Amino acid sequence: MTEALSLSGVNALYGDSHVLHEVSFSLSAGRVLALLGRNGAGKTTCMNAIIGFLPPRDGRISLFGEPIARLSPEAISRRGIGLVPQGRRIFPTLTVRENLVVARQLRPGTARPWTLERVSELFPRLQERQQQPAGSLSGGEQQMLAIGRALMGNPRVLLMDEPSEGLAPRIVAEVGQTIARLKKEGLSIVLVEQNIKLAFGLADDVVMLNTGRVAFSGGVDALRNDEATLTQHLGVF
Amino acid sequence: MQFWIIQTLNSLALGGLLFLLSAGFSLIFGLMRIANLTHGALFMLGAYVGVTILRVVPDLWLAALLGGLLVAAFGGLLERFILRALAGNALGQVLVTLGVAFIIADFCLIVWGGDPIPVPTPEYLRRPLIVAGVAFPTYRLVVIGIAIVTAIVLHLLMERTRLGAMIRAGVDDMQMARAVGIPVSRLFTIVFCLGSALAGAGGIIGGPILSAYPGLDFEMLPLALIIVILGGVGSLVGAFVGSFIIGFIYTFGSALLPDLAYVILFLPMIFVIAFRPRGLFGRLGT
Ligand SMILES: Nc1ncnc2c1ncn2[C@@H]1O[C@H](COP(=O)(O)OP(=O)(O)OP(=O)(O)O)[C@@H](O)[C@H]1O
Ligand SMILES: [Mg+2]
């Protein structure tokens, strides 16, 4: 299986505070990897290291074999990583349409590239609100916009950081269906989630972080009924 | 009557020049989060360069275009080779822009001397426009027109083009803008060149009103600062409205209460900072 994204021996620090310790995992092409862990476990820090917000002190990160660990976020984005960040971070003063247009990137060799039309078809509700400032959208709509914006870059790997956070159950289900559809289209996805049910429903593989270290890494089926491991690292069930 | 009309036109013309100065200052501040303290010096450099260009090509508008381009090139080099090396160090960047402002001031003093150099008004704009028995200074009307056209063009650029949307995205959330592939560092250069061009061209266009003289730089810089704080960092509409407000306050303040000119100027700024720190039209807290 082709490795879409792989981290090996990644250490990341905020100033003096050492947050990621020797983190290694890899995402196979076309699969969904759920990255789980308690609050403060280092999941977002992992995303920050991959997208280039927090370049790792050492270790390697590669995208389809190409090293990306020392590149700027814009260069990493142009190599093909899309980010749906925690807290959505849409551009609030831009219109919905502008949020999508500024993120447009064409990647030669993409079979069915994402366009304004396809994103609008994926999220009809955004289509209706095209000319509205994005800051005026509801939380669920902002989440859809954040996903749509990432897709406009035609990413080869999509990072999603807690896409269900703070959303009503009905909207969470909708976001789940969207992710399932993206997976079916063959996109490789890293899904950070606190919603274990959602994550288990979508993931092929699971990586669990505990205080910045990889505590578990394996297939989702092995973990599904392993309450001991789940309780130890997530504190659920 | 004539006094009020003339002072009003003077205010509007100064407001127009201030807009050319502060539009770029505001965009640079909004996007790069640095107060570009060379901005006043770029205005003065434009005025002096214009003086020299006018000796060769005696057309003010061509001189404004060429001078604007030269000052833009200078601004672009400053951004690429000095400010970029200090990326992430906002204080260092601001200090560098201050240092460069002093260097430009000394350079101008050496090259053009210490005496004010008048810039002639184009021949065909010297006759006042007489309407209903009142004489309007034609050149000032033209300056106001230029400012309005520039404001419209800049507004369309910012609001109707993808480039403008990318710049606004950078103002909203720079880090996220990078993460969606927006080439933010190229935008920095573009915005810096554009701001420098406007300041430089503004210096030349302002020449017939203000002339070129040592100290013009640090007379203009505080005005740009006040305008941007008043109007809101990164807001073109704010820069536009703020420029005309300050144009009026400065002109009437100097005419009616010359001793209190600075009090009248800075007082509104203090009120805005105290009660509306985002400025009248701003989206950013400063
Ligand atoms: N900018 C920062 N500066 C310093 N420390 C930080 C910063 N951001 C996060 N941390 C620390 O790093 C650790 C990991 O944080 P991180 O945001 O990666 O956790 P997380 O797993 O995403 O948590 P959550 O589920 O709450 O989003 C925490 O201890 C946090 O306090
Ligand atoms: Mg997080």
Short mmCIF file of C-alpha atoms in Angstrom, two decimals, chain B residues 61-260:
data_model
loop_
_atom_site.label_atom_id
_atom_site.label_comp_id
_atom_site.label_asym_id
_atom_site.label_seq_id
_atom_site.Cartn_x
_atom_site.Cartn_y
_atom_site.Cartn_z
CA TRP B 61 1.60 63.29 -14.42
CA LEU B 62 4.37 61.45 -16.20
CA ALA B 63 6.69 62.43 -13.35
CA ALA B 64 4.16 61.07 -10.83
CA LEU B 65 3.98 57.80 -12.74
CA LEU B 66 7.75 57.40 -13.09
CA GLY B 67 8.44 58.60 -9.57
CA GLY B 68 5.77 56.29 -8.20
CA LEU B 69 7.37 53.35 -10.00
CA LEU B 70 10.83 54.24 -8.71
CA VAL B 71 9.63 54.56 -5.14
CA ALA B 72 7.68 51.29 -5.57
CA ALA B 73 10.88 49.55 -6.65
CA PHE B 74 12.67 50.96 -3.63
CA GLY B 75 9.85 49.79 -1.32
CA GLY B 76 9.89 46.35 -2.91
CA LEU B 77 13.63 45.99 -2.30
CA LEU B 78 13.24 47.16 1.28
CA GLU B 79 10.53 44.54 1.89
CA ARG B 80 12.26 41.65 0.16
CA PHE B 81 15.78 42.09 1.41
CA ILE B 82 15.46 43.73 4.80
CA LEU B 83 12.00 43.28 6.27
CA ARG B 84 11.68 39.68 5.12
CA ALA B 85 14.90 38.76 6.87
CA LEU B 86 13.25 40.00 10.06
CA ALA B 87 9.99 38.09 9.54
CA GLY B 88 8.28 37.39 12.84
CA ASN B 89 10.18 40.16 14.61
CA ALA B 90 7.69 43.01 14.42
CA LEU B 91 9.64 45.34 16.69
CA GLY B 92 12.80 44.80 14.65
CA GLN B 93 10.89 45.51 11.47
CA VAL B 94 9.39 48.73 12.78
CA LEU B 95 12.79 49.91 14.00
CA VAL B 96 14.32 49.12 10.62
CA THR B 97 11.65 51.15 8.85
CA LEU B 98 12.42 54.04 11.21
CA GLY B 99 16.14 53.73 10.49
CA VAL B 100 15.55 53.68 6.75
CA ALA B 101 13.36 56.77 7.12
CA PHE B 102 16.29 58.67 8.68
CA ILE B 103 18.64 57.41 5.98
CA ILE B 104 16.28 58.60 3.25
CA ALA B 105 16.01 61.98 5.00
CA ASP B 106 19.80 62.40 5.04
CA PHE B 107 20.09 61.18 1.48
CA CYS B 108 17.55 63.77 0.33
CA LEU B 109 19.34 66.49 2.25
CA ILE B 110 22.64 65.64 0.56
CA VAL B 111 21.20 65.35 -2.93
CA TRP B 112 18.60 68.12 -2.97
CA GLY B 113 19.90 70.47 -0.27
CA GLY B 114 18.14 72.10 2.65
CA ASP B 115 16.03 74.71 0.88
CA PRO B 116 12.43 74.02 -0.02
CA ILE B 117 12.03 73.31 -3.73
CA PRO B 118 8.76 74.49 -5.20
CA VAL B 119 7.03 72.26 -7.73
CA PRO B 120 5.29 74.26 -10.46
CA THR B 121 1.60 73.69 -11.05
CA PRO B 122 0.99 72.57 -14.64
CA GLU B 123 0.39 75.60 -16.83
CA TYR B 124 -3.13 74.61 -17.87
CA LEU B 125 -4.29 74.19 -14.26
CA ARG B 126 -3.13 77.54 -12.94
CA ARG B 127 -6.21 79.56 -13.81
CA PRO B 128 -8.84 79.28 -11.10
CA LEU B 129 -12.21 77.92 -12.00
CA ILE B 130 -14.80 80.65 -11.59
CA VAL B 131 -18.25 79.43 -10.67
CA ALA B 132 -20.98 81.89 -9.65
CA GLY B 133 -18.36 84.56 -9.00
CA VAL B 134 -16.32 82.34 -6.66
CA ALA B 135 -12.79 81.34 -7.65
CA PHE B 136 -11.90 77.66 -7.11
CA PRO B 137 -8.22 76.66 -7.33
CA THR B 138 -8.29 74.21 -10.21
CA TYR B 139 -5.26 72.11 -9.23
CA ARG B 140 -6.81 71.29 -5.88
CA LEU B 141 -9.97 70.12 -7.54
CA VAL B 142 -7.87 67.84 -9.75
CA VAL B 143 -6.07 66.43 -6.69
CA ILE B 144 -9.41 65.65 -5.06
CA GLY B 145 -10.52 63.94 -8.26
CA ILE B 146 -7.34 61.84 -8.37
CA ALA B 147 -7.85 60.74 -4.78
CA ILE B 148 -11.43 59.71 -5.47
CA VAL B 149 -10.50 57.77 -8.60
CA THR B 150 -7.64 56.09 -6.75
CA ALA B 151 -9.99 55.16 -3.92
CA ILE B 152 -12.45 53.60 -6.36
CA VAL B 153 -9.75 51.64 -8.17
CA LEU B 154 -8.25 50.40 -4.90
CA HIS B 155 -11.69 49.49 -3.62
CA LEU B 156 -12.43 47.44 -6.74
CA LEU B 157 -9.01 45.79 -6.50
CA MET B 158 -9.59 44.83 -2.88
CA GLU B 159 -13.25 43.86 -3.08
CA ARG B 160 -13.73 42.49 -6.57
CA THR B 161 -10.58 40.57 -7.43
CA ARG B 162 -9.13 37.31 -6.21
CA LEU B 163 -5.89 39.11 -5.34
CA GLY B 164 -7.83 41.51 -3.12
CA ALA B 165 -9.68 38.66 -1.44
CA MET B 166 -6.36 36.92 -0.78
CA ILE B 167 -5.01 40.08 0.85
CA ARG B 168 -8.12 40.33 3.02
CA ALA B 169 -7.80 36.65 3.92
CA GLY B 170 -4.25 37.40 5.08
CA VAL B 171 -5.54 40.27 7.19
CA ASP B 172 -8.22 38.01 8.72
CA ASP B 173 -5.97 35.07 9.57
CA MET B 174 -2.48 35.09 8.15
CA GLN B 175 -1.53 31.61 9.33
CA MET B 176 -4.67 30.04 7.90
CA ALA B 177 -4.16 31.97 4.66
CA ARG B 178 -0.77 30.28 4.31
CA ALA B 179 -2.30 26.91 5.08
CA VAL B 180 -4.71 27.17 2.15
CA GLY B 181 -1.81 27.92 -0.16
CA ILE B 182 -2.07 31.69 -0.46
CA PRO B 183 1.44 32.95 -1.28
CA VAL B 184 1.49 35.38 1.60
CA SER B 185 5.09 36.51 1.21
CA ARG B 186 4.43 37.47 -2.40
CA LEU B 187 1.40 39.43 -1.22
CA PHE B 188 3.64 41.28 1.24
CA THR B 189 5.86 42.42 -1.61
CA ILE B 190 2.90 43.39 -3.79
CA VAL B 191 1.23 45.38 -1.02
CA PHE B 192 4.50 47.05 -0.05
CA CYS B 193 5.21 48.06 -3.66
CA LEU B 194 1.67 49.32 -4.10
CA GLY B 195 1.77 51.32 -0.87
CA SER B 196 5.17 52.77 -1.77
CA ALA B 197 4.00 53.69 -5.27
CA LEU B 198 0.98 55.54 -3.89
CA ALA B 199 3.09 57.38 -1.31
CA GLY B 200 5.73 58.32 -3.89
CA ALA B 201 3.21 59.46 -6.48
CA GLY B 202 1.36 61.31 -3.70
CA GLY B 203 4.54 63.22 -2.87
CA ILE B 204 4.87 64.44 -6.46
CA ILE B 205 1.20 65.21 -6.93
CA GLY B 206 1.30 67.07 -3.62
CA GLY B 207 4.37 69.01 -4.80
CA PRO B 208 2.52 72.05 -6.22
CA ILE B 209 0.65 72.37 -2.90
CA LEU B 210 3.27 71.38 -0.32
CA SER B 211 6.54 71.62 -2.30
CA ALA B 212 9.53 69.44 -1.46
CA TYR B 213 11.43 70.26 1.72
CA PRO B 214 13.39 68.58 4.50
CA GLY B 215 11.01 67.55 7.27
CA LEU B 216 8.11 66.83 4.94
CA ASP B 217 8.58 63.14 5.83
CA PHE B 218 8.02 63.51 9.55
CA GLU B 219 5.25 66.00 9.01
CA MET B 220 3.31 63.44 6.99
CA LEU B 221 4.07 60.28 8.98
CA PRO B 222 2.14 61.20 12.16
CA LEU B 223 -0.82 62.18 10.00
CA ALA B 224 -0.82 58.76 8.37
CA LEU B 225 -0.63 57.15 11.81
CA ILE B 226 -3.54 59.18 13.13
CA ILE B 227 -5.62 58.42 10.06
CA VAL B 228 -5.06 54.70 10.29
CA ILE B 229 -5.83 54.62 13.98
CA LEU B 230 -8.91 56.74 13.38
CA GLY B 231 -10.15 54.78 10.38
CA GLY B 232 -9.10 51.33 11.49
CA VAL B 233 -6.06 49.29 10.53
CA GLY B 234 -6.36 47.58 7.15
CA SER B 235 -9.56 49.36 6.15
CA LEU B 236 -9.55 51.34 2.90
CA VAL B 237 -12.86 53.00 3.68
CA GLY B 238 -11.42 53.96 7.05
CA ALA B 239 -8.31 55.43 5.43
CA PHE B 240 -10.51 57.39 3.03
CA VAL B 241 -12.84 58.84 5.65
CA GLY B 242 -9.99 59.36 8.11
CA SER B 243 -7.92 61.23 5.52
CA PHE B 244 -10.64 63.76 4.88
CA ILE B 245 -11.42 64.17 8.58
CA ILE B 246 -7.75 64.88 9.28
CA GLY B 247 -7.52 67.07 6.17
CA PHE B 248 -10.26 69.27 7.62
CA ILE B 249 -8.99 69.26 11.19
CA TYR B 250 -5.44 70.07 10.11
CA THR B 251 -6.40 72.83 7.69
CA PHE B 252 -8.98 74.57 9.84
CA GLY B 253 -6.98 73.95 13.00
CA SER B 254 -3.92 75.66 11.54
CA ALA B 255 -6.01 78.52 10.16
CA LEU B 256 -8.18 79.21 13.17
CA LEU B 257 -6.25 77.97 16.19
CA PRO B 258 -2.64 77.70 15.04
CA ASP B 259 -1.34 77.33 18.60
CA LEU B 260 -3.49 74.29 19.23
#
